[in-house]
Coordinates of C-alpha atoms in Angstrom, one line a residue:
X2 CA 8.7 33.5 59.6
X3 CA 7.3 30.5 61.4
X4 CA 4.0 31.2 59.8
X5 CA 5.5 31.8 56.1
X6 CA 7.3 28.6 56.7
X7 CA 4.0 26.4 57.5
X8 CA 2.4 28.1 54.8
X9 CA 5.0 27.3 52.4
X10 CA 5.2 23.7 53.5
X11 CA 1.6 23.0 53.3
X12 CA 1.4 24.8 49.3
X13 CA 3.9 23.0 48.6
X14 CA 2.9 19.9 49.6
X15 CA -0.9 20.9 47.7
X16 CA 1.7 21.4 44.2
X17 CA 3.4 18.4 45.2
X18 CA 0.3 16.5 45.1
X19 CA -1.2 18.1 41.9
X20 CA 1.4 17.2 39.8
X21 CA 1.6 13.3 41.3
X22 CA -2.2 13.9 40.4
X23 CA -1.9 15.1 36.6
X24 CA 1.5 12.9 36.7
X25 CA -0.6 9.9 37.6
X26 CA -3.6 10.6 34.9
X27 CA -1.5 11.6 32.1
X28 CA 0.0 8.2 33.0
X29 CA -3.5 6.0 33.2
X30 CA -4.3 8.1 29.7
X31 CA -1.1 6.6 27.9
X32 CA -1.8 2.9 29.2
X33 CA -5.4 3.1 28.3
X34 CA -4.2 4.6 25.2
X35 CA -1.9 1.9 24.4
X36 CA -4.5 -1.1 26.2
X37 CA -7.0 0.0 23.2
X38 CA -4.5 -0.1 20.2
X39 CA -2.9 -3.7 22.0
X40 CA -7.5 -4.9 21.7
X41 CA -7.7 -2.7 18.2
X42 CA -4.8 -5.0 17.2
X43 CA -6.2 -8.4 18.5
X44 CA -9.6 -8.2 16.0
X45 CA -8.9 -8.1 12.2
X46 CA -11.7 -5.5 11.8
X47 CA -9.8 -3.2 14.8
X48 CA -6.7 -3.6 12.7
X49 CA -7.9 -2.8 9.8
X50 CA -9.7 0.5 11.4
X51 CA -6.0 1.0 12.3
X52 CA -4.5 0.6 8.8
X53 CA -7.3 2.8 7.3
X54 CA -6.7 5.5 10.0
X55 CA -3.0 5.7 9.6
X56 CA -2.1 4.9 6.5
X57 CA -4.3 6.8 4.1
X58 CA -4.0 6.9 0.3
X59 CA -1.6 9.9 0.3
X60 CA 0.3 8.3 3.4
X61 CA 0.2 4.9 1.7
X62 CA 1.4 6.5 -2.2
X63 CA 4.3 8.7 -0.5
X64 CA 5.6 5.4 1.4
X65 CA 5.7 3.6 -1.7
X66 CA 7.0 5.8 -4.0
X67 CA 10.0 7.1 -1.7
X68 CA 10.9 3.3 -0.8
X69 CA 10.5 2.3 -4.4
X70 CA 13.5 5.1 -5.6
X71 CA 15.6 3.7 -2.6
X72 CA 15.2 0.1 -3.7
X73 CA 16.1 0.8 -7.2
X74 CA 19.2 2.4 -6.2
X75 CA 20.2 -0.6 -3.8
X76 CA 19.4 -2.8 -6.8
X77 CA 21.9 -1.1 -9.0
X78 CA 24.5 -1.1 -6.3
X79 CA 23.9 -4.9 -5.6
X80 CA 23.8 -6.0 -9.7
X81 CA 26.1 -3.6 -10.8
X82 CA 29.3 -2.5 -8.6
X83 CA 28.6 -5.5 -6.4
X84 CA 28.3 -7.7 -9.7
X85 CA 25.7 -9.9 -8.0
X86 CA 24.3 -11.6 -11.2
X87 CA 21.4 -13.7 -9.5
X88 CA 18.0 -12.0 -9.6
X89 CA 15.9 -14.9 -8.2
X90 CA 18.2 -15.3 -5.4
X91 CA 17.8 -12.0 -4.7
X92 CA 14.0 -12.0 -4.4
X93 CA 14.4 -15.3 -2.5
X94 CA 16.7 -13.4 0.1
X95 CA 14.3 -10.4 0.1
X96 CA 11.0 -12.2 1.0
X97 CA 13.6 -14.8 3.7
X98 CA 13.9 -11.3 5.4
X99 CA 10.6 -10.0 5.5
X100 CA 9.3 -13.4 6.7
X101 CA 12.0 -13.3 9.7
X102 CA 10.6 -9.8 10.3
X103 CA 7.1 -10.7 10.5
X104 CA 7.7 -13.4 12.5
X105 CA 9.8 -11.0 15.2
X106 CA 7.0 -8.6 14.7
X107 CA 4.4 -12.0 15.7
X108 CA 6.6 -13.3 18.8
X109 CA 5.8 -9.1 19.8
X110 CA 2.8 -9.5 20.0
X111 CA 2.4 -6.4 16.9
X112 CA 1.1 -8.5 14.3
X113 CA -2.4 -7.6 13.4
X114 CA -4.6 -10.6 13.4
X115 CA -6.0 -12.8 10.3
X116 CA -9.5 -12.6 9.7
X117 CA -11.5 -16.0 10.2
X118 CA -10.5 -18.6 7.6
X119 CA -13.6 -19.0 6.6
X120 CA -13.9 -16.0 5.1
X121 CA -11.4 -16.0 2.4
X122 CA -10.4 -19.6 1.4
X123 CA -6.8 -20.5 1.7
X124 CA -7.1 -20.7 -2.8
X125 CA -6.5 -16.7 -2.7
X126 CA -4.1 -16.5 -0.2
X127 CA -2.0 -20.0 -2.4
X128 CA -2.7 -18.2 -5.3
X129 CA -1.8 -14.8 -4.0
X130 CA 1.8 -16.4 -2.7
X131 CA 2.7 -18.2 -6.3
X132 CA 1.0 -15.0 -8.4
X133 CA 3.9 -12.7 -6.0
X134 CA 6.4 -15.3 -6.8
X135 CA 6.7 -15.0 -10.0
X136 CA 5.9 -11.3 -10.5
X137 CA 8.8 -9.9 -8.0
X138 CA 11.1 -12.9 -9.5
X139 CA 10.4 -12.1 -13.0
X140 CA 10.6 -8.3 -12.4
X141 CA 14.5 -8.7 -11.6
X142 CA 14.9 -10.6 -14.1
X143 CA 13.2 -8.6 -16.8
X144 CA 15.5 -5.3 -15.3
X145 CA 18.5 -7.4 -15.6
X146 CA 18.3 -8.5 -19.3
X147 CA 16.0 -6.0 -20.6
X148 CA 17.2 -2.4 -20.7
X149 CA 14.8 0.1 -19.0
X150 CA 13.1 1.4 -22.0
X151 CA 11.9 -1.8 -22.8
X152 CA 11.6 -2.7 -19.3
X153 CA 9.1 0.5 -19.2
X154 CA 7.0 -0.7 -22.1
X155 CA 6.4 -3.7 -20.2
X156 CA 5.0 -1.9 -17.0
X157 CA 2.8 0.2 -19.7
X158 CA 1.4 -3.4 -20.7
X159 CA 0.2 -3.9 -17.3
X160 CA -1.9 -0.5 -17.2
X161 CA -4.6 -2.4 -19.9
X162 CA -4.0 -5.7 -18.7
X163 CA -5.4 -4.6 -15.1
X164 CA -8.6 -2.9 -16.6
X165 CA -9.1 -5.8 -18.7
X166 CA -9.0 -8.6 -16.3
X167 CA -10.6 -6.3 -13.6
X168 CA -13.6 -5.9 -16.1
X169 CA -13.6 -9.9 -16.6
X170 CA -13.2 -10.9 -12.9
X171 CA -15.4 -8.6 -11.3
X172 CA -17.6 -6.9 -13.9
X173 CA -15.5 -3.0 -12.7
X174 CA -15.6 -0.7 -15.5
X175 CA -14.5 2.8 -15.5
X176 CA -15.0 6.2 -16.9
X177 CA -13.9 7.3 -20.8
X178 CA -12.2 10.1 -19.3
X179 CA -10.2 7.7 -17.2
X180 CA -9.3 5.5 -20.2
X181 CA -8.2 8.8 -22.2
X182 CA -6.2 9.9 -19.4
X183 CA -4.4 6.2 -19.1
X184 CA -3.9 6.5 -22.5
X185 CA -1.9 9.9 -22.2
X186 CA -0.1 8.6 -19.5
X187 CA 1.4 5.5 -21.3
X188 CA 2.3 7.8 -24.5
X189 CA 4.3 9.9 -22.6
X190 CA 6.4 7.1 -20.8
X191 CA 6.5 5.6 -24.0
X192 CA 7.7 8.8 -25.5
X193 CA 9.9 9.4 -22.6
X194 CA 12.0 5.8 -22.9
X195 CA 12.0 5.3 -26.3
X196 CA 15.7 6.2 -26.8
X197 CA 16.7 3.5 -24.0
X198 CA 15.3 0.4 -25.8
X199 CA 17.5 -2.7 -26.5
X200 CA 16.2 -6.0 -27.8
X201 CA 16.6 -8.9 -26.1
X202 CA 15.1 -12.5 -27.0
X203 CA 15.3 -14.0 -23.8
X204 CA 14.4 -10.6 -22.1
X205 CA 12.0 -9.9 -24.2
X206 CA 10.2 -13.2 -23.3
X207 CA 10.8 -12.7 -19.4
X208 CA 8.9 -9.3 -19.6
X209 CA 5.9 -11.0 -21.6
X210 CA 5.6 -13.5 -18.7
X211 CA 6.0 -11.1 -16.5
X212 CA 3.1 -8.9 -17.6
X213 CA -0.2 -11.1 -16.1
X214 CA 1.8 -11.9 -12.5
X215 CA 2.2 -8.7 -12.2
X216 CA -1.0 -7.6 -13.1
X217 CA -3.3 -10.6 -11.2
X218 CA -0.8 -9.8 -8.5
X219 CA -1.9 -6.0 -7.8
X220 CA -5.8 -7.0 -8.5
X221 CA -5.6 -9.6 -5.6
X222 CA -3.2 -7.4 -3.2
X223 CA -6.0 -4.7 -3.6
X224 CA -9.5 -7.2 -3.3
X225 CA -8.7 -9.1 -0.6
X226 CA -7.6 -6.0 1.4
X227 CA -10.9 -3.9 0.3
X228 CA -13.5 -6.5 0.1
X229 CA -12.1 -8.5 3.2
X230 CA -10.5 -7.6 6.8
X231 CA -7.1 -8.0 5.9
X232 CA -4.2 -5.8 6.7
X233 CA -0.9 -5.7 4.5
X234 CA 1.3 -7.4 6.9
X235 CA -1.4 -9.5 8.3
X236 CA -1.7 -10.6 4.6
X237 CA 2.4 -10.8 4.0
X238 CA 2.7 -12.9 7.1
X239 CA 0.0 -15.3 5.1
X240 CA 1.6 -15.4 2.0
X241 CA 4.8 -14.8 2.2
X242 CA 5.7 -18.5 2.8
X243 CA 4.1 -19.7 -0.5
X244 CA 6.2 -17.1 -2.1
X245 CA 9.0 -18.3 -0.9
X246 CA 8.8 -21.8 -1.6
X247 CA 7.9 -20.8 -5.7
X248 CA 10.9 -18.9 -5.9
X249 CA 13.2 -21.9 -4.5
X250 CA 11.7 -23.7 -7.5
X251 CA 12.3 -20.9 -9.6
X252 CA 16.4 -20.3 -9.0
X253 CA 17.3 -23.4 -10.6
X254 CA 15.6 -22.8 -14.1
X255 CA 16.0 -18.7 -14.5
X256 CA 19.5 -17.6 -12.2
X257 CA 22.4 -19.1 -13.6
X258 CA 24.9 -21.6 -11.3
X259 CA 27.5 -20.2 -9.2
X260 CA 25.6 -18.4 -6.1
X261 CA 27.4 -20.6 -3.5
X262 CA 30.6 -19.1 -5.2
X263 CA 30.2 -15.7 -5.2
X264 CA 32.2 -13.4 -2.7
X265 CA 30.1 -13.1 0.5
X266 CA 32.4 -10.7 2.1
X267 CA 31.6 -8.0 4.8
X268 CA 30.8 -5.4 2.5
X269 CA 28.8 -7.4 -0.7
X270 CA 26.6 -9.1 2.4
X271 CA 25.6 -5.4 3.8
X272 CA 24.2 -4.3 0.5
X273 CA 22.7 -7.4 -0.1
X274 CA 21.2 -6.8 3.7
X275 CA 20.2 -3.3 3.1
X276 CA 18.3 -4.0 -0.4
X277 CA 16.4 -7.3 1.5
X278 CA 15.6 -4.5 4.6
X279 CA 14.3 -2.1 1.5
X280 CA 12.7 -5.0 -0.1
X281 CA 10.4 -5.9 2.8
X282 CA 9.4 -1.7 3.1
X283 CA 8.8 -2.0 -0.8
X284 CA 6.5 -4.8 -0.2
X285 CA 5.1 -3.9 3.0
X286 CA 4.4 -0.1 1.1
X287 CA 3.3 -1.4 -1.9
X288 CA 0.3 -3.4 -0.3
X289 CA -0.8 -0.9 1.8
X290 CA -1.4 1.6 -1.4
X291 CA -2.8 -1.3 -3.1
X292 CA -5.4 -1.8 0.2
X293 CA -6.1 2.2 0.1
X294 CA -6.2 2.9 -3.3
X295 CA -6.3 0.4 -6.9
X296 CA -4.6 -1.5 -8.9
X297 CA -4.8 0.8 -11.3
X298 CA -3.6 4.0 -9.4
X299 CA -0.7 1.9 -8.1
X300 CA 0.3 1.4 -11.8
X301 CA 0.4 5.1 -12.6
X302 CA 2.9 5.8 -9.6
X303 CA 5.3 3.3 -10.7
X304 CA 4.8 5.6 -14.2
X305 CA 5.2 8.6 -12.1
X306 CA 8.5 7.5 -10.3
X307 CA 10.1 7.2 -13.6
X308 CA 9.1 10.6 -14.9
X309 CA 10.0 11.8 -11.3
X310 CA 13.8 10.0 -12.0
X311 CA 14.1 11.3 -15.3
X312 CA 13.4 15.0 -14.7
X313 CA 15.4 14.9 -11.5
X314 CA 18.1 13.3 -13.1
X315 CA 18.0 16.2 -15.6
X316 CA 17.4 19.3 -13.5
X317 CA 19.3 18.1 -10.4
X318 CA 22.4 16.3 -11.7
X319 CA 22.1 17.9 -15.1
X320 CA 21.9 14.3 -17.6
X321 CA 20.7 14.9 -21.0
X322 CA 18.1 12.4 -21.9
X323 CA 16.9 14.6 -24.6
X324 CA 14.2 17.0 -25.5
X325 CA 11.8 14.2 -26.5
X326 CA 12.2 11.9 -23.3
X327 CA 12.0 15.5 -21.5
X328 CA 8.6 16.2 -23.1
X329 CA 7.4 12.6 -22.8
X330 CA 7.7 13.1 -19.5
X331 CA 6.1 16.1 -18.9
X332 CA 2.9 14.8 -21.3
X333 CA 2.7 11.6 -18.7
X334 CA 2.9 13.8 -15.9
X335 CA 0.1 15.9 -17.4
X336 CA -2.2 12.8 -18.2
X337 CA -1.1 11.1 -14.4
X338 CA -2.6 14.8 -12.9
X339 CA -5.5 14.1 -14.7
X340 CA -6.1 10.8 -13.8
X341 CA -5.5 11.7 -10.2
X342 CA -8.2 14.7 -10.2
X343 CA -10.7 12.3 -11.6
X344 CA -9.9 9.9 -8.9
X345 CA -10.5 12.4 -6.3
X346 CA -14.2 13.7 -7.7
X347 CA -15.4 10.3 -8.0
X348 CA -13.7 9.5 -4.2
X349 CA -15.4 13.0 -2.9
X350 CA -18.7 12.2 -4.8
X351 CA -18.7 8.5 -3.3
X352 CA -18.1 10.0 0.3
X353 CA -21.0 12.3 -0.1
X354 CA -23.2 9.6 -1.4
X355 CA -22.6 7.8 1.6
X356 CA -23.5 10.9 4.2
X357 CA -26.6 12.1 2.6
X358 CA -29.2 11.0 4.9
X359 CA -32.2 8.6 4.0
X360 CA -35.3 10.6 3.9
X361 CA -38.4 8.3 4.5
X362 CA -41.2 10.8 2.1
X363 CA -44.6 9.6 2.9
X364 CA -47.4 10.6 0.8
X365 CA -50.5 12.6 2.7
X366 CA -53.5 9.8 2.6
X367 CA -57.2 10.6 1.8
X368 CA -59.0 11.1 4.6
X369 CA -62.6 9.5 4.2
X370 CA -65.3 12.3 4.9
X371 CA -66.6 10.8 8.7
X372 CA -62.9 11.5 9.2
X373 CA -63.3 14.7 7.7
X374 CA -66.4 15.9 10.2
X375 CA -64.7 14.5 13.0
X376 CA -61.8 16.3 12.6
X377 CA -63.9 19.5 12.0
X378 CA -66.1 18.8 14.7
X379 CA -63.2 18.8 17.2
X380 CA -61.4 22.0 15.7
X381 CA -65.0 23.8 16.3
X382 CA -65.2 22.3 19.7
X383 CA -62.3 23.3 20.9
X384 CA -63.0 26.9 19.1
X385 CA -66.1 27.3 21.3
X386 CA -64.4 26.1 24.8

């Protein structure tokens, strides 16, 4: 026993060890893991890497899409049963929130870092900040005195307006069969919200201004984040104070009096709360698809979450929004599928563009004949030795 006892003490001192050992490297791996994100983190091109790594276009698209049907029904809680009639305002809280947040997530330590100023004067980022200002603050506005058929035809504006104005700032084209498939796609959610429209003058005007925001507003989101280092919230933490200052000026002309008066009891303040907290994913979301895909595509999901609401509302909760909205619907879906294939060709034929390797072909030169007899003189010499 005496000897079983030694020998057990001594293994088990050896398995003690071991696992201190693997206990001890599985802990070096985790801090140099999270020492190389912390340096990734601390260079605009290592945080970008990071962005581009995680949050892919499907990543980026899902985000956005399942945070955009979240907002919309926060928004209809907080306009409607919570009768909060002040859209601006709204916005104004939303981006007061995300700047708070980015600042916590700056005092952390977790905000990716800014590229150098001087590569991207501070003209984009102002014009970037005013451009969001008015295209989230108009946006409410349009959805609270425009119904949302007509609110729809207005997004279906900004599909054109973004290929025109891409084609006259940057010379980008793209394909007929992408145009044809655009086209399809704005029939059908044409088709599919006709029976909801309701005129409005003043509405009507707040949706035309709207319209170019919005537009310039996705084209800048997706260049500087493409052609530059920036990340989304690197970019939000930039500017979202601009932003905010152009919708303070805003309130007073578009929200009508009375915020100071309304009831900001326990329960009106927490929805308020919880669509600001959804507003700062729906901005933080949409920037990231805009940085991994276009302006363009970003337009066709906001299509495709209102086909996605419509048909859900129909085959989930049973609503009857007719067979014509119902095949709208489906034809938008049908052109958005297209659209999306072609995007992925061209992305797969750009990706293998980019791996072929360059082959350097060099054409045989003459040889002169001395060259010639040389050449043959050493073959035959080193035939005869």
């Amino acid at each position: 026993m005496g000897w079983f006892d030694l020998l057990w003490r001594e293994e088990g001192r050896k398995l003690i060890k071991r696992k201190d050992s693997d206990a001890g490297e599985a802990g070096r791996a985790l801090e140099e893991l999270r020492a190389s994100l912390y340096n990734e983190l601390r260079t605009s091109e290592g945080a970008k890497r990071q962005q581009q790594r995680y949050c892919g276009p499907v990543v980026a698209l899902s985000f956005n899409f399942m945070v955009a049907v979240g907002i919309i029904m926060a928004n209809k809680l907080v306009m409607g049963k919570v009768g909060f009639k002040y859209p601006i305002f709204l916005t104004f809280v939303h981006y007061i929130t995300a700047w708070i947040l980015l600042a916590i997530f700056k005092a952390l330590s977790v905000l990716p870092v800014s590229p150098p100023s001087k590569t991207t004067p501070f003209s984009s980022l102002f014009a970037l900040g005013v451009v969001m200002a008015f295209a989230s603050g108009l946006a409410n506005t349009s959805l609270k005195y425009n119904s949302i058929g007509f609110y729809q035809m207005a997004k279906i504006a900004v599909t054109p307006t973004i290929v025109l104005a891409e084609f006259v700032l940057f010379g980008k084209t793209i394909s007929f069969k992408k145009v044809l498939a655009l086209a399809v796609v704005s029939v059908g959610v044409a088709v599919a919200t006709v029976t909801d429209l309701e005129f409005n003058l003043f509405g009507a005007l707040v949706a035309i201004a709207w319209i170019i925001p919005s537009a310039i507003n996705k084209i800048l989101w997706s260049s500087l984040q493409q052609q530059g280092n920036w990340t989304a919230l690197a970019l939000m933490w930039k500017t979202t104070p601009v932003t905010v200052f152009f919708l303070g000026a805003l309130m007073p002309w578009i929200d009508p009096p009375g915020v100071l008066s309304f009831k900001w009891d326990v329960n009106n303040s927490t929805a308020i709360l919880i669509s600001a907290l959804l507003g700062f994913l729906l901005q933080w979301s949409g920037a990231l698809a805009l940085g991994a895909t276009s302006a363009t595509t970003h337009v066709v999901l906001g299509q495709f979450k209102t086909c996605v609401i419509l048909l859900g509302g129909y085959m989930i909760f049973n609503s009857d929004p007719g067979i014509v909205s119902i095949g709208g619907a489906v034809v938008a879906l049908t052109g958005m599928s297209v659209y999306t294939t072609l995007n992925l060709q061209e992305s797969k034929k750009d990706n293998n563009t980019k791996q072929l390797p360059k082959q350097v072909v060099t054409s045989p030169q003459p040889k002169s004949a001395s060259e010639g007899s040389t050449d043959l003189n050493v073959n035959n010499t080193n035939i005869v030795v």
